[in-house]
Each structure stands twice: as C-alpha cells, then as structure tokens.
Short mmCIF file of C-alpha atoms and ligand atoms in Angstrom, two decimals:
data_model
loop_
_atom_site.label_atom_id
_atom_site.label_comp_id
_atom_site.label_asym_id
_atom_site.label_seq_id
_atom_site.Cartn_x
_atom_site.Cartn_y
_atom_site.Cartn_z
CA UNK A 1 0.00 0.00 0.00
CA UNK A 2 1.81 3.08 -0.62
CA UNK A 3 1.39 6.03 1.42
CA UNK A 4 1.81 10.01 1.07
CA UNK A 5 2.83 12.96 3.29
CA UNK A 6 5.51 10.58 5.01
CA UNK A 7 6.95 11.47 8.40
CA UNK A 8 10.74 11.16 9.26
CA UNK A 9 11.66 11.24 12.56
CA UNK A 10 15.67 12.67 13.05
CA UNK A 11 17.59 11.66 16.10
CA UNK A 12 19.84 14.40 17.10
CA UNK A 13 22.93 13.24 19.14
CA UNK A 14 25.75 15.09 21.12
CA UNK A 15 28.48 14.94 18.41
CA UNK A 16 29.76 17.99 16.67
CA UNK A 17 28.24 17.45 13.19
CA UNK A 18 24.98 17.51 15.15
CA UNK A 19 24.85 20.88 13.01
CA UNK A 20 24.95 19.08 10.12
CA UNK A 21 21.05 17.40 10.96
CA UNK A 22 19.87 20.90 10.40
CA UNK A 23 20.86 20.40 6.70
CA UNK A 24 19.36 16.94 6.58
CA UNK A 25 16.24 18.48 8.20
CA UNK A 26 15.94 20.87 4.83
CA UNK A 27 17.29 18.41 2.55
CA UNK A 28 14.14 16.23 3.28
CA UNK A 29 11.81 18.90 3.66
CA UNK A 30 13.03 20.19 -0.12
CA UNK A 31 12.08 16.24 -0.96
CA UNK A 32 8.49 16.89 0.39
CA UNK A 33 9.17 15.16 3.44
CA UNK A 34 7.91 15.88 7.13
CA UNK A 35 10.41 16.31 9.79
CA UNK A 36 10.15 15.70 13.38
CA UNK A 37 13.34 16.06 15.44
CA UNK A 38 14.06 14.23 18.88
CA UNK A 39 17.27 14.87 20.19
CA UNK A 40 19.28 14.15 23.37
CA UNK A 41 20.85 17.06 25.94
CA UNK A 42 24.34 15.70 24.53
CA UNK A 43 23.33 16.93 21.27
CA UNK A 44 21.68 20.44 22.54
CA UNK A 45 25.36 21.17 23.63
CA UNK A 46 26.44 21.38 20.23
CA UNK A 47 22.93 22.46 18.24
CA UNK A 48 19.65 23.93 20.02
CA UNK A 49 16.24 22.69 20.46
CA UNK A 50 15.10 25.98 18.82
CA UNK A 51 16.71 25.90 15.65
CA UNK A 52 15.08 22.27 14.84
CA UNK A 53 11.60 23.85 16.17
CA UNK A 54 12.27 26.48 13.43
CA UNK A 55 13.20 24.68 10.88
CA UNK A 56 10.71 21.88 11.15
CA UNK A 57 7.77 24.15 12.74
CA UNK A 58 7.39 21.32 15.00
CA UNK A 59 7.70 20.73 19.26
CA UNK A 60 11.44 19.42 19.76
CA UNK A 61 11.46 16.67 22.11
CA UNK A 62 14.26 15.83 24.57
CA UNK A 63 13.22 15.01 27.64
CA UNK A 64 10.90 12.09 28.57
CA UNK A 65 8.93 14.24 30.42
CA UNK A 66 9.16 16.95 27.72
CA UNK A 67 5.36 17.63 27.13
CA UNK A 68 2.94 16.96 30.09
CA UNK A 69 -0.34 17.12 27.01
CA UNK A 70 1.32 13.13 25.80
CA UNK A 71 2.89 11.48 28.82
CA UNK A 72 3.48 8.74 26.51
CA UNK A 73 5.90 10.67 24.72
CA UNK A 74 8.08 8.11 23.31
CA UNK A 75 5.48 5.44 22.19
CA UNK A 76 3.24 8.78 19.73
CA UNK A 77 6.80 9.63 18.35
CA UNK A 78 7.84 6.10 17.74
CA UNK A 79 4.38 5.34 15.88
CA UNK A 80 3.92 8.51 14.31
CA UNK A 81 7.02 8.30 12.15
CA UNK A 82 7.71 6.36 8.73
CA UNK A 83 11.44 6.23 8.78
CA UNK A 84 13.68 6.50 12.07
CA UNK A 85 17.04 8.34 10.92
CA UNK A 86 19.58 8.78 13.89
CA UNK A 87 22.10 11.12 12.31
CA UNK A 88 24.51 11.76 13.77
CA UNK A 89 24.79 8.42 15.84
CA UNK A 90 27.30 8.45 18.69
CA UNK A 91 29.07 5.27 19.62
CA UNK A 92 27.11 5.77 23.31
CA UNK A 93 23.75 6.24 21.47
CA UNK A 94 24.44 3.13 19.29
CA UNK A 95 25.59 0.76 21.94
CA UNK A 96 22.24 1.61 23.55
CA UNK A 97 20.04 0.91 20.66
CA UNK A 98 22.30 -2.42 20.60
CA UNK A 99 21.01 -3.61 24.12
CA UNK A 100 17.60 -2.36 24.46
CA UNK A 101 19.27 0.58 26.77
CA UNK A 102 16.17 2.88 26.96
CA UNK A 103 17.60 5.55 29.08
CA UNK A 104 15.97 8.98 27.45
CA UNK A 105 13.75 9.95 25.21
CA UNK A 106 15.27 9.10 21.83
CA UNK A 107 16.66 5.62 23.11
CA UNK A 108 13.49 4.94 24.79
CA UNK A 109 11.64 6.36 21.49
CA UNK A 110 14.27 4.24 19.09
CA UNK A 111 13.39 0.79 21.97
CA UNK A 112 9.50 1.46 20.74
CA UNK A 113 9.38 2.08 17.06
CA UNK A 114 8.41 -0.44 14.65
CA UNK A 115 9.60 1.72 11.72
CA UNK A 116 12.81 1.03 9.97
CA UNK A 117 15.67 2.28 11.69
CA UNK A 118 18.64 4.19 9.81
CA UNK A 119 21.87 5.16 11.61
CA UNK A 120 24.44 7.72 10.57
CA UNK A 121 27.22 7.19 12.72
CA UNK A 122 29.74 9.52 13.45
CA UNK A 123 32.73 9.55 16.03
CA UNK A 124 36.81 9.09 16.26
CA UNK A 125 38.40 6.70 14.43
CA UNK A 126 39.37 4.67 17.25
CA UNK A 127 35.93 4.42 18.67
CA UNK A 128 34.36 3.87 15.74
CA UNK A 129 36.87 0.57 14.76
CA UNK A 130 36.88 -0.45 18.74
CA UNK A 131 35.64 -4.04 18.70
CA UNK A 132 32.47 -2.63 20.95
CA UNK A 133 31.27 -0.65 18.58
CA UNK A 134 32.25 -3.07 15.51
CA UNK A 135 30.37 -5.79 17.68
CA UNK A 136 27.46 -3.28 18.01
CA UNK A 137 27.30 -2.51 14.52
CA UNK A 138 27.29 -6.52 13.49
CA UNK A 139 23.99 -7.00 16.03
CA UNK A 140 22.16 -3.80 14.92
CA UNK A 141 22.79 -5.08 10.87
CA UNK A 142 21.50 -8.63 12.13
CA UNK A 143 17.97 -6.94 13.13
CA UNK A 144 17.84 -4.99 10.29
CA UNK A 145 18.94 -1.22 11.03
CA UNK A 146 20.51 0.22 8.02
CA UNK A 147 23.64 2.38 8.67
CA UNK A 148 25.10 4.85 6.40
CA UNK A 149 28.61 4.13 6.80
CA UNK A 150 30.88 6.87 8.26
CA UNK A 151 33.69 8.22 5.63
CA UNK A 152 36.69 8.83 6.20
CA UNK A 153 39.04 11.79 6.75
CA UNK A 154 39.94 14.38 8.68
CA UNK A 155 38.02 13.99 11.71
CA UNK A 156 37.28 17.45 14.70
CA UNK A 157 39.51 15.74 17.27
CA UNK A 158 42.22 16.07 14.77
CA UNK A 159 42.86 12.69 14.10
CA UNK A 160 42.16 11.19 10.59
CA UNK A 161 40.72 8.03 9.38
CA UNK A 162 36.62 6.72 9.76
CA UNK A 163 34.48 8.42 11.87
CA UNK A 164 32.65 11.23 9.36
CA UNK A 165 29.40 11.81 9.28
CA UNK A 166 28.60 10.53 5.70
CA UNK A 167 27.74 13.40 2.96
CA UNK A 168 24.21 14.90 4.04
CA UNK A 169 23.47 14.36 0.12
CA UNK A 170 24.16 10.46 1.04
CA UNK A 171 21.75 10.77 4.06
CA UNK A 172 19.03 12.02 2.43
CA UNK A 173 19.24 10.48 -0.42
CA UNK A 174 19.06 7.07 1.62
CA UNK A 175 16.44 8.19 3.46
CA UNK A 176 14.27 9.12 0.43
CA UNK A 177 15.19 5.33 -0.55
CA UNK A 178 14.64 3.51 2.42
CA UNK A 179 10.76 5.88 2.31
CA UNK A 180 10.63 4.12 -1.12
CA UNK A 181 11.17 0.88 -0.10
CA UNK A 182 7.97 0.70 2.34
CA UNK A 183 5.97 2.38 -0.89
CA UNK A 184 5.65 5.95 0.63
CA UNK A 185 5.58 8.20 -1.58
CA UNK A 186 7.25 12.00 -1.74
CA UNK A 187 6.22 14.80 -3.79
CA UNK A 188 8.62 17.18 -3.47
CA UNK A 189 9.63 19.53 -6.68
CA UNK A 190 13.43 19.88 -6.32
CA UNK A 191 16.46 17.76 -5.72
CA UNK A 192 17.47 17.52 -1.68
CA UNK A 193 20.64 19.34 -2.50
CA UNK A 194 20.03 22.00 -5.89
CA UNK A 195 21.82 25.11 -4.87
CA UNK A 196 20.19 28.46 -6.41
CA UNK A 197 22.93 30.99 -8.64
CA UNK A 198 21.82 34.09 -7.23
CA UNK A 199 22.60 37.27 -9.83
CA UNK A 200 26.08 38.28 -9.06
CA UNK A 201 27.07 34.56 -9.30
CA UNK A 202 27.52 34.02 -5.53
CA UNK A 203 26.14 30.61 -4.77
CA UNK A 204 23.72 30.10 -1.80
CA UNK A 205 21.98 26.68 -0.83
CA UNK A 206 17.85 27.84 -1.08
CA UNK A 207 16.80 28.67 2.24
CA UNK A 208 13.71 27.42 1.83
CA UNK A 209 12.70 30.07 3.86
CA UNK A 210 12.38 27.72 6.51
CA UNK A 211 14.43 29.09 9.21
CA UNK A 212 13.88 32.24 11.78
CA UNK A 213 16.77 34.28 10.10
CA UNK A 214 14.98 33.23 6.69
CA UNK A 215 14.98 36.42 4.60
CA UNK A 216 17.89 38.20 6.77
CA UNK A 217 21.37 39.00 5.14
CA UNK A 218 23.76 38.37 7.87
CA UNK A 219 27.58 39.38 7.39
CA UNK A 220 30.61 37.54 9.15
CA UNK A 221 34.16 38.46 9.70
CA UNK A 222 36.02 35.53 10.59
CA UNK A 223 39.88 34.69 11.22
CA UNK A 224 43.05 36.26 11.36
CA UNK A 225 44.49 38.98 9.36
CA UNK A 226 47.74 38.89 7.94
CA UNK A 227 50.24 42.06 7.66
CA UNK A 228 53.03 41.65 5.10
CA UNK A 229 56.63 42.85 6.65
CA UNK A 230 58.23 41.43 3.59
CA UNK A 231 57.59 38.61 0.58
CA UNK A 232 58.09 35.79 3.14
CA UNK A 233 57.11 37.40 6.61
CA UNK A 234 54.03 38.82 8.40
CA UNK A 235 52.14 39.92 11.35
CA UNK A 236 49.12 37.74 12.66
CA UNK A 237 47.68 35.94 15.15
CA UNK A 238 46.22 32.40 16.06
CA UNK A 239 43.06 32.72 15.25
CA UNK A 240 41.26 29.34 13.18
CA UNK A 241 38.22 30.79 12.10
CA UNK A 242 36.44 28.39 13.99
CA UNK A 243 34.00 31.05 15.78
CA UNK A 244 33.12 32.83 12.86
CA UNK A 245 32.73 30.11 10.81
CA UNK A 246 30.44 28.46 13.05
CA UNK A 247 28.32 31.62 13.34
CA UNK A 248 28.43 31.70 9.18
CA UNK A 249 27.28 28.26 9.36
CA UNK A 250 24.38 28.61 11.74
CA UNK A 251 23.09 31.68 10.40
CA UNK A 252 22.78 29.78 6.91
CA UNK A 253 21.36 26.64 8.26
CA UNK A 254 18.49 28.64 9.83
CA UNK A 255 17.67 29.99 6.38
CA UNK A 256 19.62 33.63 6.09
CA UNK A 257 21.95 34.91 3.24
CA UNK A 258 24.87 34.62 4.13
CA UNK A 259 28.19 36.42 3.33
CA UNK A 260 31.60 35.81 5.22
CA UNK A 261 34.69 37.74 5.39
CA UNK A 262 37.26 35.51 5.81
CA UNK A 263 41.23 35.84 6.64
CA UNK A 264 43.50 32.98 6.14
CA UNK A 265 42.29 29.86 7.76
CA UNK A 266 42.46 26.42 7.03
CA UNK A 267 38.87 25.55 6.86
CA UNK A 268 36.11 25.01 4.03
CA UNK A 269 33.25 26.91 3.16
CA UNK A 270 30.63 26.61 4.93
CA UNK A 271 27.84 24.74 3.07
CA UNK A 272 25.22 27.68 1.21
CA UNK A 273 27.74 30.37 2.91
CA UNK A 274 28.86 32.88 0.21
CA UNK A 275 33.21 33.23 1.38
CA UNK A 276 35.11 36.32 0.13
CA UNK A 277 38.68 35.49 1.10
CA UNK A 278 41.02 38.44 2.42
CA UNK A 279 44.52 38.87 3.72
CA UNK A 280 44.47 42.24 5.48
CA UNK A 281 42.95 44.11 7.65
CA UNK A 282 42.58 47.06 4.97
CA UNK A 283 41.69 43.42 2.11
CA UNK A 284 38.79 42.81 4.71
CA UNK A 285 37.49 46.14 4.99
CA UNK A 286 37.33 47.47 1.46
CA UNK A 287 35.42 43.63 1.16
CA UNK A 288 32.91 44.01 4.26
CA UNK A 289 31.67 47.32 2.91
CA UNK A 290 29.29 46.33 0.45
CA UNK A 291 27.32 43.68 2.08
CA UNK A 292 27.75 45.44 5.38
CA UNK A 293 25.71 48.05 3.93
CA UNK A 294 23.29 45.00 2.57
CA UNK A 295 22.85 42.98 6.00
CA UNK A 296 20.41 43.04 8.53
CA UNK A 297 23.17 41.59 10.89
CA UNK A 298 26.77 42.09 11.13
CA UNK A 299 29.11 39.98 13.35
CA UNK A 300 32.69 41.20 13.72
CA UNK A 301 34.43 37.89 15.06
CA UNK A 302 37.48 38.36 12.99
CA UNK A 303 40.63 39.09 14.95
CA UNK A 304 41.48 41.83 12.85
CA UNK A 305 45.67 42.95 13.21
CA UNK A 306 45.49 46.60 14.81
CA UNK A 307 48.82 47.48 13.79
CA UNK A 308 50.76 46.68 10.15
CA UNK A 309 54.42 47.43 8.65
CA UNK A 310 54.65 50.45 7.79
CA UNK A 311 56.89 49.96 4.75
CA UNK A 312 56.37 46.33 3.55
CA UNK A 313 59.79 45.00 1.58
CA UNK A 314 58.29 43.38 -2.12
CA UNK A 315 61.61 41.27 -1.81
CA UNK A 316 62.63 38.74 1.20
CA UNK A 317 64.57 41.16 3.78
CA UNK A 318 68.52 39.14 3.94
CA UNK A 319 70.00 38.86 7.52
CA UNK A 320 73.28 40.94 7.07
CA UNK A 321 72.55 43.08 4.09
CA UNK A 322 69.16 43.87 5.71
CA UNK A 323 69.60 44.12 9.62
CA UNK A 324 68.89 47.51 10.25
CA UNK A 325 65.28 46.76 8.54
CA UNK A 326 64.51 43.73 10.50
CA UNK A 327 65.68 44.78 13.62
CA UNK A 328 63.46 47.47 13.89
CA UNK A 329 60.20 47.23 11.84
CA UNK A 330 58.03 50.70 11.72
CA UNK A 331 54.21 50.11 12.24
CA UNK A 332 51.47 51.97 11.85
CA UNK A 333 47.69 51.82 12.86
CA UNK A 334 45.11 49.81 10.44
CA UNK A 335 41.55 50.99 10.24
CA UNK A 336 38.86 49.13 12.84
CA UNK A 337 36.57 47.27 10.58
CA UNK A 338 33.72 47.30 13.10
CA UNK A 339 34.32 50.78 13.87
CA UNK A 340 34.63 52.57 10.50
CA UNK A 341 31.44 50.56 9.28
CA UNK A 342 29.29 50.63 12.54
CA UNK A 343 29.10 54.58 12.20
CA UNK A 344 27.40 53.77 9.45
CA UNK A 345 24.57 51.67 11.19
CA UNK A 346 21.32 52.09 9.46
CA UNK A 347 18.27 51.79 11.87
CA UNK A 348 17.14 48.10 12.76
CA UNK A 349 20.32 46.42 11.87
CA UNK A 350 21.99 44.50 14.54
CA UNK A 351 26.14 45.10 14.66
CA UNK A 352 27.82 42.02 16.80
CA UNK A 353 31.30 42.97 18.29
CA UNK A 354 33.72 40.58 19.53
CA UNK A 355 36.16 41.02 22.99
CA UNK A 356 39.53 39.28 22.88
CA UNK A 357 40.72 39.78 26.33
CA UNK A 358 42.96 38.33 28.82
CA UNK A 359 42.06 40.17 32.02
CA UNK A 360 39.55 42.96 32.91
CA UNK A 361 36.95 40.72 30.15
CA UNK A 362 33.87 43.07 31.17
CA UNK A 363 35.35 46.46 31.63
CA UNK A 364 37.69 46.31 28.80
CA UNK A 365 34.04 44.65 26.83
CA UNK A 366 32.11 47.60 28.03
CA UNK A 367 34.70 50.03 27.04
CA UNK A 368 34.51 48.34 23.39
CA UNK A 369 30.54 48.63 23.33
CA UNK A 370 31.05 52.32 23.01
CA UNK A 371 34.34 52.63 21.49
CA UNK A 372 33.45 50.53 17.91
CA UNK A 373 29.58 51.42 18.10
CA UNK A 374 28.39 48.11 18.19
CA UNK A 375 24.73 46.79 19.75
CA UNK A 376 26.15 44.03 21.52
CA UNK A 377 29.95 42.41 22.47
CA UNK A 378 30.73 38.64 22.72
CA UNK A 379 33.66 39.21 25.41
CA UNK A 380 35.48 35.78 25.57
CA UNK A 381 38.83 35.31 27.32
CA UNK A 382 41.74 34.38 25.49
CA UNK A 383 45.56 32.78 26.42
CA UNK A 384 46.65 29.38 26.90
CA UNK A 385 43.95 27.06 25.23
CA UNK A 386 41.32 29.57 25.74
CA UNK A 387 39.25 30.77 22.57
CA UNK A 388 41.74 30.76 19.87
CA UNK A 389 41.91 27.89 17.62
CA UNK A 390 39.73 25.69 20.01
CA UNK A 391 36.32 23.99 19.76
CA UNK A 392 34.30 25.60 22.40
CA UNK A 393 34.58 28.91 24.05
CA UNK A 394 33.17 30.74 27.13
CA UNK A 395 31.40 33.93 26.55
CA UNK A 396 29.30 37.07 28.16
CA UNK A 397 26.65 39.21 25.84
CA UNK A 398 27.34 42.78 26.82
CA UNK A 399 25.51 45.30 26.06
CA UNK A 400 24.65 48.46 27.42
CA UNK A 401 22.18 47.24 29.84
CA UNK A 402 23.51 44.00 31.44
CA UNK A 403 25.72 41.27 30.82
CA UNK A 404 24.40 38.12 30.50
CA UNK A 405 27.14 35.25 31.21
CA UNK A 406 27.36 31.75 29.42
CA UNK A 407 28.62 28.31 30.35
CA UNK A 408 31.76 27.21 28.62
CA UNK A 409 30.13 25.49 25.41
CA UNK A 410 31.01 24.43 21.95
CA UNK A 411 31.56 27.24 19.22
CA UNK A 412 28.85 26.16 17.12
CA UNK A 413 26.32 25.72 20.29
CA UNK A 414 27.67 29.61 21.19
CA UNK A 415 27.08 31.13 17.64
CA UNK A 416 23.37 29.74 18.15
CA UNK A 417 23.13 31.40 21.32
CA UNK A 418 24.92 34.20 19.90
CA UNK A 419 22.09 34.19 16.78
CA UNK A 420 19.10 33.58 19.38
CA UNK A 421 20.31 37.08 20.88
CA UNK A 422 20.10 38.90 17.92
CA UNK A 423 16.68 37.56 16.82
CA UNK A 424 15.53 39.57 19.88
CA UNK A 425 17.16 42.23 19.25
CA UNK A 426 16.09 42.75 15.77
O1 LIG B 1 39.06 32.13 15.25
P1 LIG B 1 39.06 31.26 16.50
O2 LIG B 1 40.31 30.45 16.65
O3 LIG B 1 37.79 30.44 16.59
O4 LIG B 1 39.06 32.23 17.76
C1 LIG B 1 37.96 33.02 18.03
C2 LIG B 1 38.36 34.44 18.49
C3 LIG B 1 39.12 34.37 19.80
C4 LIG B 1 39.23 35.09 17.40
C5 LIG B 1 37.00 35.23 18.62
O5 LIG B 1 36.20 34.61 19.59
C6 LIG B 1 37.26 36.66 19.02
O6 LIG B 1 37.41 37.02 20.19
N1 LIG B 1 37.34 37.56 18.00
C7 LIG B 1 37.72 38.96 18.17
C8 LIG B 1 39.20 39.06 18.22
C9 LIG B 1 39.70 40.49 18.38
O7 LIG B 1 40.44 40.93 17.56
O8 LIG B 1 39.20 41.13 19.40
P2 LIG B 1 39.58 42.67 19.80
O9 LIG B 1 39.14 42.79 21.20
O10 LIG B 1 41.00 42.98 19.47
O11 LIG B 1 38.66 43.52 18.82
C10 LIG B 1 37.37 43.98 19.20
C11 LIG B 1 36.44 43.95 17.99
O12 LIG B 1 36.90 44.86 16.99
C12 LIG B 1 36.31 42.61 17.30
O13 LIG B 1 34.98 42.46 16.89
C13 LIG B 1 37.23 42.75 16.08
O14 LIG B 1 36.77 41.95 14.98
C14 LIG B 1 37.10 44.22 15.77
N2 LIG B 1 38.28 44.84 15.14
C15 LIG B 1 39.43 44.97 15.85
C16 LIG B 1 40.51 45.63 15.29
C17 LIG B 1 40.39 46.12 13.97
N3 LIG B 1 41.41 46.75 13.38
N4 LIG B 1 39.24 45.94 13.28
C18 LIG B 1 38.19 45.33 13.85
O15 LIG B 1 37.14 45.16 13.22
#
C-alpha cells in the first residue's frame, strides 16, 4: 500500500556534526518530506532545540517528560514516524540501541518504534573501529537497522581516518530510498541538495525560507588577518576561524543569506555560505563594505591585526645586508573594521562585536561597546587554550544594559546562542 505525506523522525545526538542534521532536516523537507526532530541534551550542547523547532515548525522533544499534554511521549513519536534516521549516531547512542538501553527519550523512542531504523554514525576513528562498537554494529545489521557508513578523513579531534558523518546528500538520499522501499511516496519539486545561482554569481543553498533568520542577510568576519613585513614574513595571530565560521554556518542553516569575510584559515566553506577570502585588515574592509551596507546583521568575530608594517619590503629582507630593517620594523595603525562601518549603522540592523581579552573581560568589553559602536559584544577570554583555535569557548553578551554570562560550550552551540540574541534584538 503506498502512502503520502511521510513522516521522518531525526535523532539528534551530542556529536559535533549535530549541526549538520539541520541540513538533513531541509534536505528532506526540499524532498516533500515531514520532519520531526528528537534529540538528546548531549546533542543540545552542540545544536539547540530551537533551531530544529524552526526549521521543522514542530515541538522538539528531549526530555521524557518533555510535554505533560502526551505522557506517553516516546510510544506517539515512535508510531507517528515512517522512517527513524539517527544522524549523527554516537558510539554511546548506538551501543544503547544495541542492548535495548532505553535511558531517554530518543533511546526509549528508538526501543519502541516499529519503523525502519537508519543510523548515521559519526565519532573518532578509534571508537568507531573499537571491537564494541564493531560488535554493536554486526547485532544492529542482524535486526535490520541500516547504517550509512561513516567516511573517512579528517576527523574534529584532529585525528584522521573513519568516523565522518557521511555526505548529508548520502543521508538524504538514503532516506528518500529507504521511504521508497515501504511504498511511501514523496512529492517534493526539487532535488534535496540543488543550490540556487543568485545574480552576481555568488552561490547560496535555497533557504527554503524555513528558518527564523529566513529572509535576513547576515555578514561575518572571521579569522586572522595577515600584515606583510616582507615577501616571506608577516604579522598575525592564532586565530582558526572556527568562531566565525560556526556563526556563518548557523546563520545559513536557519535559512539567512549569508556572506563571510574571511582571513587565512584552514577551513572550508561553509555549506550555502557565500566566502570572500582576504589577507588584510585594509583586504577585509574594502570587502565588508558592500554587504555590510546589505545585512540586517553584522558579526565582527574576525581578529582583525590593529597594527601593520609600515613599509612592507616586495623582496625577502637578507640577515646581514638587511639588519637595520629587521631589527626594527616601523608600524602603523590599520583601520577598525567594526568601527569605520558601525558609524554607518542604518536603523534596525543588529552590529555584533567581539572582545579578545585576557584580564579585565567586562570592563575592557564595556569600554569596546562604546568605542566601535556596536549593539552588543561577545567578550570571551583568550591565552593558553582559551578561545583561539579551540572547539568551544566561554562567553558574556554585553551590552549596554547587562551582561548576560554563558557556560563554557562548543563554538557552534555559542554562535546559536549568539544568533538567538540577535533575533531579539532585531
Ligand atoms: O578564530 P578562532 O580560533 O575560533 O578564535 C575566536 C576568536 C578568539 C578570534 C574570537 O572569539 C574573538 O574574540 N574575536 C575577536 C578578536 C579580536 O580581535 O578582538 P579585539 O578585542 O581585538 O577587537 C574587538 C572587535 O573589533 C572585534 O569584533 C574585532 O573583529 C574588531 N576589530 C578589531 C581591530 C580592527 N582593526 N578591526 C576590527 O574590526
């Protein structure tokens, strides 16, 4: 019998391409498909609650006790769905499912459904080739669960091998299959993953307008900037990108346009994120100035070089025939990005400053509120394996009212946070 209007429940778990469900979330919904999400508090860490409401326009359930209308939570969830996708799987969530471990609501949810069951896993290498999870894996195939196996690669801990979340093309598209196979049937117009050529020629994903930043322009500045003292040397800092990235990447997955200034980093484009790539500080303002002027929001998380060589040698400078220049290098001042284009705020947009300091974080972030003109200031404290380059960060919202302090969490749960600010702001 085939069936239309088919449900797909997502399992959310605490891994840090739980950003990447928000993509699978749209990729189905572009298919014609209905999303529910159930997720665990591992996974609201990293991606929250409110951004799956949004995009799927649906309650989010995590806790068993989540919604006092259905205290049988887990058993309407587990019928109401077609297709059961956990992506991304943890090892912890999977070892669960292996043993009837019914622990929380998406466990508990997974124990009850009758539907097919499709796991994404994603973890390290080493836990995902341990002989537990292998052993896990063999049991789970035995019943029946399908798994979309992990690639391989670079993996966030730094280590490389298996252990990626697979390609959310691959997910959905094995979703849409696995729908097929039990005769439902899905009547969306476009491909899961067509990108729309806006005019210009910058690419964005379609928003579907799905999202609660869905018809904003938001503008990043991300990474470090680098100041030329000859052809081989330069100024910088150790900024990754990391923050702004993940605040390019949220933005886009909860439907905006989205434009990022970037300085040198090592990462790729975010998915649907429209990069301009920059090496100065003077590159990245003479690039944020149009679509500055364009965006509804502007976050400044770029760690922007306040001081540059004043006479930059086109040649490598020689120890020897060249001490007198490298021992003693003239600098001068580089314009403030935020600054210069903050005093040109237009009423109702939303300017985001950043705070890099190592002591006096709310006085020095108050000081900054005034000084580059901005709405609000993410102060984070930086040294020794503290914001730069690492995966989460602790940060205070200052504004000129109040401060409002945050637990140390992962960059991409902190540019939702930071994104949930603006929204009521705006
Ligand atoms: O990139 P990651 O490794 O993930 O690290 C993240 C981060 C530590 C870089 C990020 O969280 C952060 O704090 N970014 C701001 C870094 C910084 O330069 O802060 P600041 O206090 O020096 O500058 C204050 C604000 O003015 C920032 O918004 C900065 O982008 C802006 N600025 C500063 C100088 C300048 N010439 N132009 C600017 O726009």
């Amino acid at each position: 019998m085939t069936k239309t209007d088919p449900t797909v429940l997502i399992g959310v778990t605490g891994c840090i391409a739980a950003y990447k469900s928000c993509e699978i979330v749209r990729g189905l919904q572009k298919a014609g498909v209905r999303c529910k999400v159930v997720m665990t508090e591992h996974a609201a860490e990293f991606v929250g609650p409110t951004t799956f409401r949004a995009l799927t326009h649906e309650p989010v359930a995590m806790g068993l006790f989540d919604d006092p209308s259905d205290p049988i939570h887990h058993i309407s969830l587990a019928q109401e769905c077609d297709v059961f996708l956990i992506a991304p799987c943890t090892a912890n969530v999977m070892a669960k499912v292996a043993h009837g471990i019914a622990d929380d609501l998406l466990t508990t949810t997974a124990l009850a459904a009758t539907a097919p069951l499709v796991l994404a896993p994603a973890m390290n290498v080493h836990m995902y080739e341990a002989a537990a999870t292998q052993a896990n894996m063999g049991v789970l195939r035995e019943r029946g669960v399908r798994f979309i196996e992990a690639g391989e690669g670079y993996l966030a801990c730094g280590d490389v091998g298996r252990g990626r979340l697979a390609d959310v093309e691959a997910i959905v598209r094995r979703t849409l299959d696995v729908l097929a196979e039990i005769g439902c049937v899905v009547a969306g117009e476009e491909s899961a993953t067509t990108e729309a050529v806006r005019p210009g020629g910058a690419r964005f994903e379609d928003a579907g307008a799905q999202g609660d930043l869905a018809g904003k322009r938001v503008m990043v500045t991300a990474g470090p900037t680098v100041e030329p003292i000859d052809a081989v040397r330069y100024i910088s800092n150790h900024s990754s990108g990391k923050m702004g990235y993940a605040i390019a990447r949220a933005a886009a997955a909860r439907g905006a346009e989205v434009t990022l200034i970037s300085g040198p980093v090592a990462l790729d484009a975010p998915t649907g994120v429209n990069v301009v790539r920059v090496q100065s500080a003077r590159d990245m303002l003479a690039a944020a100035r149009e679509p500055f002027a364009a965006s509804d929001i502007a976050v400044f998380s770029a760690a922007v070089a306040d001081l540059r060589p004043a006479h930059p040698a086109d040649r490598k400078l020689k120890k020897g025939a060249d001490d007198d220049a490298l021992s003693s290098i003239e600098l001068v001042e580089n314009p403030d990005v935020l600054a210069t284009l903050a005093a040109g705020k237009r009423a109702g947009q939303c300017v985001v400053g950043f705070a890099a300091e190592t002591n006096d974080v709310l006085d020095n972030a108050r000081k900054k509120l005034v000084s580059k003109g901005a709405d609000v200031i993410v102060a984070n404290e930086v040294g020794e394996g503290r914001a730069f380059g690492t995966d989460d960060n602790k940060a205070w919202l200052v504004d000129a009212q109040e401060e409002c302090e945050l637990p140390l969490m992962s960059k991409d749960a902190l540019a939702e946070a930071i994104l949930d600010d603006v929204l009521r702001r705006l």
